Amino acid sequence: MAVVTCTNFTLPLAVMFVVALAITFKRVKKFARIAWDALTVECSVVALTQSTAPPQGQSQPESPPGTVVPTSVNYHFTRQCNYKCGFCFHTAKTSFVLPLETAKKGLRLLAEAGMEKVNFSGGEPFIKDRGRYVGQLVMFCKSELGLPSVSIVSNGSLITEDWFNKYGEWLDILAISCDSFDEETNRRIGRHQTGKDHLRCLRQVRTWCQQYKVAFKINSVVNRYNIDEDMSSEIMELNPIRWKVFQCLLIGGENAGPEALRDAEDMVITDQQFDQFVKRHEQVTCLVPESNEKMRDSYLILDEYMRFLDCREGRKEPSRSLLDVGVQSAIQRSGFDEKMFFKRGGKYTWSKADLKLDW
């Protein structure tokens, strides 16, 4: 009798016995049905086993130990700014900005490593080429890399409606920094420029965000000058999707120490004072507070050379550029606390396609 096979395996002896029995007793219909059912089950089981199990002698692939996925990256591509906020932790130590195509190359490497969200910051992102540079990066990340979320943090003073016309469709979130709704307080903080009305710029940008369907967000740094302010009514009127409230943070070499361009020592507040500010605004539903403990190691920060910055020791220690050594090699020197990133709500609904914008 010929050997019957199915998908490279020999028909089990029991099945062949049933077939032979059917032929012998000429009960073809009854026993053929039994044989066919048995054969079908066996084929299905073996095929399923072969499709899910790795080849003999091999194991399922595992992520290399120590691999960090750069889910959300903050790219501070410039240190230049038209404001002089006293607590700034990324000051104008250089005027260097990567060539546009080189920056795109680095962003592509990050996307290939798993980046889902990129946030462009500074310095002031709109200071380079009157916003064209950041606009080109926004369009590239959305249209070519297909990132779920692209955002910008800006002081809002250099943004124009023409920019929204050209690039607004590619931008998910625009965060405007505002530490006070009192202009005198803003001047004391350093968040101002001669001839610019910061609060007027804030409200104008909010209007454009509504008009061009960009999610609007506000960032505030709580410090000695605004610690007693109640911003509830203004925030609720502006209705941002998120109001990020940060505790003033000292970073050696940036806003503290002999090498720093700023001295924020007199702007620092205690944890208790920060908690009191948060409690005063607890009725604001979009409030997202971040203490120094939550903030320090839970952000992936890239500088103007595309180096990750490790802030664990209270100062910025740069890795080698990911353009030279690759993402995984560079990110090992980032000091990134992934658990704290998720604990502080670092991943949220951040694509405007998924946001229900209440315009």
XYZ file of C-alpha atoms in Angstrom:
359
model
C 0.000 0.000 0.000
C 1.280 3.497 -0.857
C 2.301 5.812 1.968
C -0.208 8.650 2.402
C 1.261 12.041 3.427
C -0.173 15.501 4.274
C 1.896 18.718 4.568
C 5.155 16.813 4.933
C 4.019 14.428 7.675
C 3.105 10.694 7.463
C -0.565 9.783 7.948
C -0.917 8.313 11.447
C -1.213 4.543 11.707
C -4.675 4.766 13.250
C -6.036 6.642 10.239
C -4.547 4.147 7.763
C -6.087 1.329 9.792
C -9.539 2.926 9.487
C -9.133 3.313 5.716
C -8.054 -0.313 5.347
C -10.967 -1.448 7.490
C -13.377 0.504 5.304
C -12.064 -1.158 2.155
C -12.117 -4.622 3.714
C -15.716 -4.494 4.826
C -16.844 -2.334 1.900
C -18.484 0.088 4.230
C -17.002 2.907 2.246
C -19.390 5.699 3.152
C -19.347 5.201 6.907
C -15.642 4.525 7.394
C -14.506 6.972 4.695
C -16.311 9.705 6.666
C -14.479 8.654 9.860
C -11.148 8.571 8.057
C -11.682 11.961 6.461
C -12.662 13.603 9.763
C -9.608 12.157 11.496
C -7.334 13.238 8.676
C -8.757 16.786 8.706
C -8.221 17.181 12.447
C -4.670 15.857 12.243
C -3.769 18.142 9.335
C -5.157 21.168 11.185
C -3.286 20.412 14.400
C 0.029 19.835 12.666
C -0.336 22.866 10.399
C -1.124 25.072 13.410
C 1.872 23.705 15.296
C 4.174 24.318 12.352
C 2.894 27.886 11.867
C 3.416 28.991 15.487
C 6.480 27.113 16.618
C 9.983 28.273 15.688
C 12.182 25.920 13.642
C 13.841 23.201 15.671
C 16.911 24.449 17.495
C 15.820 28.129 17.327
C 13.979 30.269 19.887
C 11.571 33.181 19.540
C 13.435 36.495 18.940
C 13.751 38.700 22.024
C 14.549 42.387 22.374
C 18.198 42.938 23.235
C 18.694 43.574 26.957
C 18.775 47.256 27.842
C 16.897 48.360 24.725
C 14.999 51.635 25.205
C 12.192 52.587 22.840
C 12.187 56.380 22.259
C 8.396 56.629 22.350
C 8.365 60.391 22.898
C 11.351 62.640 22.150
C 11.883 66.334 22.907
C 14.184 67.814 20.280
C 15.679 71.154 21.373
C 17.144 71.963 17.965
C 18.082 75.540 18.862
C 19.209 77.366 21.987
C 18.483 80.829 20.602
C 15.519 82.759 22.019
C 14.043 86.256 21.957
C 12.987 86.023 25.628
C 15.174 85.856 28.742
C 13.195 83.774 31.230
C 15.174 83.608 34.470
C 14.549 79.898 35.059
C 15.347 78.717 31.503
C 17.139 75.357 31.576
C 18.230 75.300 27.911
C 20.022 78.596 27.445
C 21.707 80.232 24.445
C 25.183 78.742 24.895
C 25.575 78.185 21.155
C 23.850 79.327 17.981
C 24.343 75.962 16.267
C 21.462 74.355 14.371
C 21.826 71.192 12.294
C 21.332 71.488 8.527
C 17.721 70.648 7.720
C 18.470 67.425 5.835
C 20.776 66.204 8.617
C 18.048 66.816 11.191
C 15.625 64.842 9.012
C 18.102 61.960 8.873
C 18.256 61.844 12.665
C 14.483 61.999 12.991
C 14.154 59.089 10.572
C 16.537 57.047 12.724
C 14.397 57.800 15.769
C 11.202 56.814 13.943
C 12.801 53.524 12.909
C 13.685 52.949 16.574
C 10.042 53.345 17.628
C 9.452 57.079 18.140
C 5.725 57.897 18.104
C 5.816 61.529 19.178
C 8.316 64.317 18.622
C 8.144 67.659 20.369
C 10.155 70.535 18.910
C 11.444 73.003 21.455
C 14.277 75.421 22.096
C 15.238 78.082 22.789
C 12.430 79.418 20.658
C 11.630 77.101 17.696
C 10.182 79.889 15.531
C 13.347 81.984 15.674
C 15.122 79.886 13.006
C 14.280 81.067 9.468
C 11.121 82.762 10.783
C 9.550 79.416 11.527
C 10.288 77.788 8.174
C 12.854 75.390 9.661
C 10.511 73.973 12.296
C 7.659 73.994 9.773
C 9.648 71.810 7.377
C 10.471 69.389 10.210
C 6.816 69.225 11.263
C 5.709 68.465 7.697
C 8.457 65.843 7.252
C 7.623 64.028 10.488
C 3.921 63.869 9.700
C 3.815 63.342 5.939
C 6.944 61.228 5.382
C 7.606 59.523 8.710
C 3.921 59.182 9.559
C 4.381 59.928 13.256
C 1.156 59.776 15.281
C 1.992 63.040 17.046
C 4.038 66.135 16.206
C 4.072 69.065 18.627
C 5.866 72.351 19.325
C 6.531 74.331 22.505
C 6.860 78.067 21.844
C 6.533 81.399 23.611
C 4.121 82.364 20.817
C 5.606 85.772 20.059
C 6.985 84.943 16.584
C 4.148 82.822 15.200
C 2.171 84.164 12.237
C -1.053 83.145 10.547
C 0.938 82.544 7.366
C 2.811 79.791 9.225
C -0.476 78.113 10.129
C -1.551 78.379 6.484
C 1.561 76.526 5.340
C 2.142 73.995 8.113
C -0.878 73.891 10.432
C -2.383 70.758 8.914
C 0.714 68.740 9.867
C 0.842 69.882 13.509
C -1.037 68.013 16.227
C -0.352 70.144 19.315
C 0.990 73.650 19.877
C 1.975 74.458 23.467
C 2.429 78.099 24.440
C 4.415 78.974 27.554
C 2.590 81.309 29.923
C 3.591 81.681 33.568
C 1.277 84.506 34.564
C -1.724 86.505 33.410
C -0.191 89.639 34.872
C 2.182 91.426 32.489
C 4.287 92.848 35.310
C 4.879 89.331 36.648
C 5.856 88.163 33.161
C 8.383 90.991 32.931
C 9.894 90.048 36.295
C 10.193 86.444 35.132
C 11.768 87.541 31.832
C 8.984 86.263 29.601
C 8.673 89.372 27.477
C 10.250 91.327 24.632
C 10.092 95.057 23.982
C 7.170 95.789 21.696
C 5.531 92.400 22.327
C 2.425 91.858 24.449
C 2.826 88.276 25.626
C -0.789 87.768 26.679
C -2.108 89.226 23.427
C 0.154 86.820 21.497
C -1.122 83.931 23.624
C -4.752 84.665 22.826
C -4.040 85.269 19.129
C -2.277 81.915 18.781
C -5.151 80.217 20.592
C -7.557 81.685 18.001
C -5.395 80.431 15.132
C -5.212 76.971 16.687
C -9.005 76.852 16.700
C -9.210 78.134 13.133
C -6.623 75.691 11.747
C -7.615 72.679 13.895
C -4.451 72.413 15.985
C -4.764 71.232 19.591
C -3.890 74.086 21.973
C -1.881 73.532 25.148
C -0.402 75.805 27.845
C 2.830 75.252 29.803
C 3.546 77.143 33.035
C 6.574 77.127 35.334
C 5.709 77.758 38.977
C 8.323 79.962 40.627
C 8.745 82.589 43.327
C 7.074 85.306 41.254
C 3.811 83.514 40.398
C 3.468 81.135 43.353
C 0.510 83.035 44.861
C -1.374 83.637 41.614
C -4.722 82.029 40.849
C -4.853 81.353 37.105
C -8.012 79.247 37.158
C -10.457 81.556 35.388
C -8.053 82.474 32.565
C -7.052 78.862 31.942
C -10.667 77.702 31.855
C -11.517 80.551 29.472
C -8.700 79.580 27.071
C -9.686 75.908 27.404
C -6.423 74.143 26.433
C -6.414 70.365 26.020
C -3.701 70.240 28.716
C -2.246 72.710 31.165
C 1.204 71.454 32.114
C 2.401 72.989 35.370
C 6.101 72.494 36.138
C 7.992 73.168 39.338
C 10.967 75.476 38.750
C 13.974 73.181 38.274
C 17.665 73.955 38.728
C 20.088 72.493 36.182
C 23.794 73.017 36.732
C 25.505 74.856 33.895
C 22.187 76.181 32.568
C 20.402 78.143 35.306
C 22.649 77.413 38.291
C 26.381 77.431 38.974
C 29.335 79.513 37.762
C 29.082 78.373 34.111
C 25.382 79.160 33.783
C 23.917 81.987 31.712
C 20.978 82.235 34.147
C 20.736 82.226 37.928
C 17.421 80.746 39.015
C 18.402 80.173 42.641
C 16.090 82.939 43.860
C 13.176 81.625 41.757
C 13.075 78.124 43.252
C 10.088 77.081 45.365
C 9.639 74.248 47.857
C 7.707 71.056 47.181
C 5.107 72.235 49.685
C 4.640 75.534 47.846
C 4.251 73.686 44.552
C 1.640 71.386 46.089
C -0.274 74.425 47.379
C -0.296 75.957 43.884
C -1.606 72.695 42.429
C -4.295 72.408 45.111
C -5.434 75.978 44.402
C -6.097 74.947 40.793
C -7.450 71.447 41.359
C -10.834 72.374 39.862
C -9.152 72.989 36.485
C -9.806 69.678 34.735
C -6.990 69.998 32.178
C -4.324 70.515 34.891
C -1.299 68.193 34.608
C 1.186 69.001 37.414
C 4.809 67.862 37.297
C 7.068 68.187 40.308
C 10.848 68.108 40.050
C 10.794 64.433 41.005
C 8.533 63.541 38.081
C 10.217 65.820 35.584
C 13.935 65.279 36.044
C 14.503 61.834 34.466
C 11.233 61.114 32.653
C 11.943 63.051 29.449
C 14.085 62.045 26.490
C 15.846 65.295 25.609
C 17.883 65.788 22.445
C 20.109 68.836 22.138
C 21.063 70.762 19.009
C 23.671 68.111 18.073
C 21.145 65.273 18.546
C 22.794 64.139 21.758
C 20.630 62.750 24.553
C 20.996 64.736 27.779
C 21.302 62.929 31.115
C 20.033 65.141 33.969
C 20.267 62.610 36.811
C 23.110 64.435 38.568
C 21.428 67.839 38.385
C 23.261 68.914 35.228
C 23.139 67.937 31.560
C 25.622 65.247 30.598
C 25.452 64.658 26.822
C 25.719 61.317 25.067
C 27.442 61.000 21.726
C 25.279 62.116 18.830
C 22.850 59.502 17.561
C 23.952 60.588 14.083
C 27.377 59.093 14.865
C 26.611 56.069 17.049
C 22.958 55.245 16.367
C 19.878 55.595 18.554
C 20.383 52.660 20.930
C 24.002 53.454 21.699
C 23.214 57.117 22.360
C 20.056 56.495 24.358
C 21.887 54.345 26.905
C 23.475 57.593 28.135
C 20.159 59.445 28.454
C 19.376 58.563 32.078
C 15.784 58.019 30.929
C 13.379 56.599 33.524
C 10.777 54.850 31.390
C 8.660 53.820 34.390
C 8.386 57.421 35.547
C 7.547 58.472 31.971
C 4.446 56.275 32.031
C 3.694 57.039 35.702
C 3.511 60.779 35.031
C 1.168 60.170 32.084
C 3.822 60.802 29.454
C 1.825 58.818 26.913
C -1.672 60.165 26.349
C -4.063 60.857 23.469
C -1.665 63.019 21.486
C -2.819 62.808 17.871
C -5.341 65.435 16.809
C -7.055 62.761 14.716
C -7.998 61.059 18.005
C -8.644 64.199 20.055
C -12.150 65.541 20.397
C -11.311 69.213 20.108
C -13.941 71.317 21.832
C -13.859 74.251 19.430
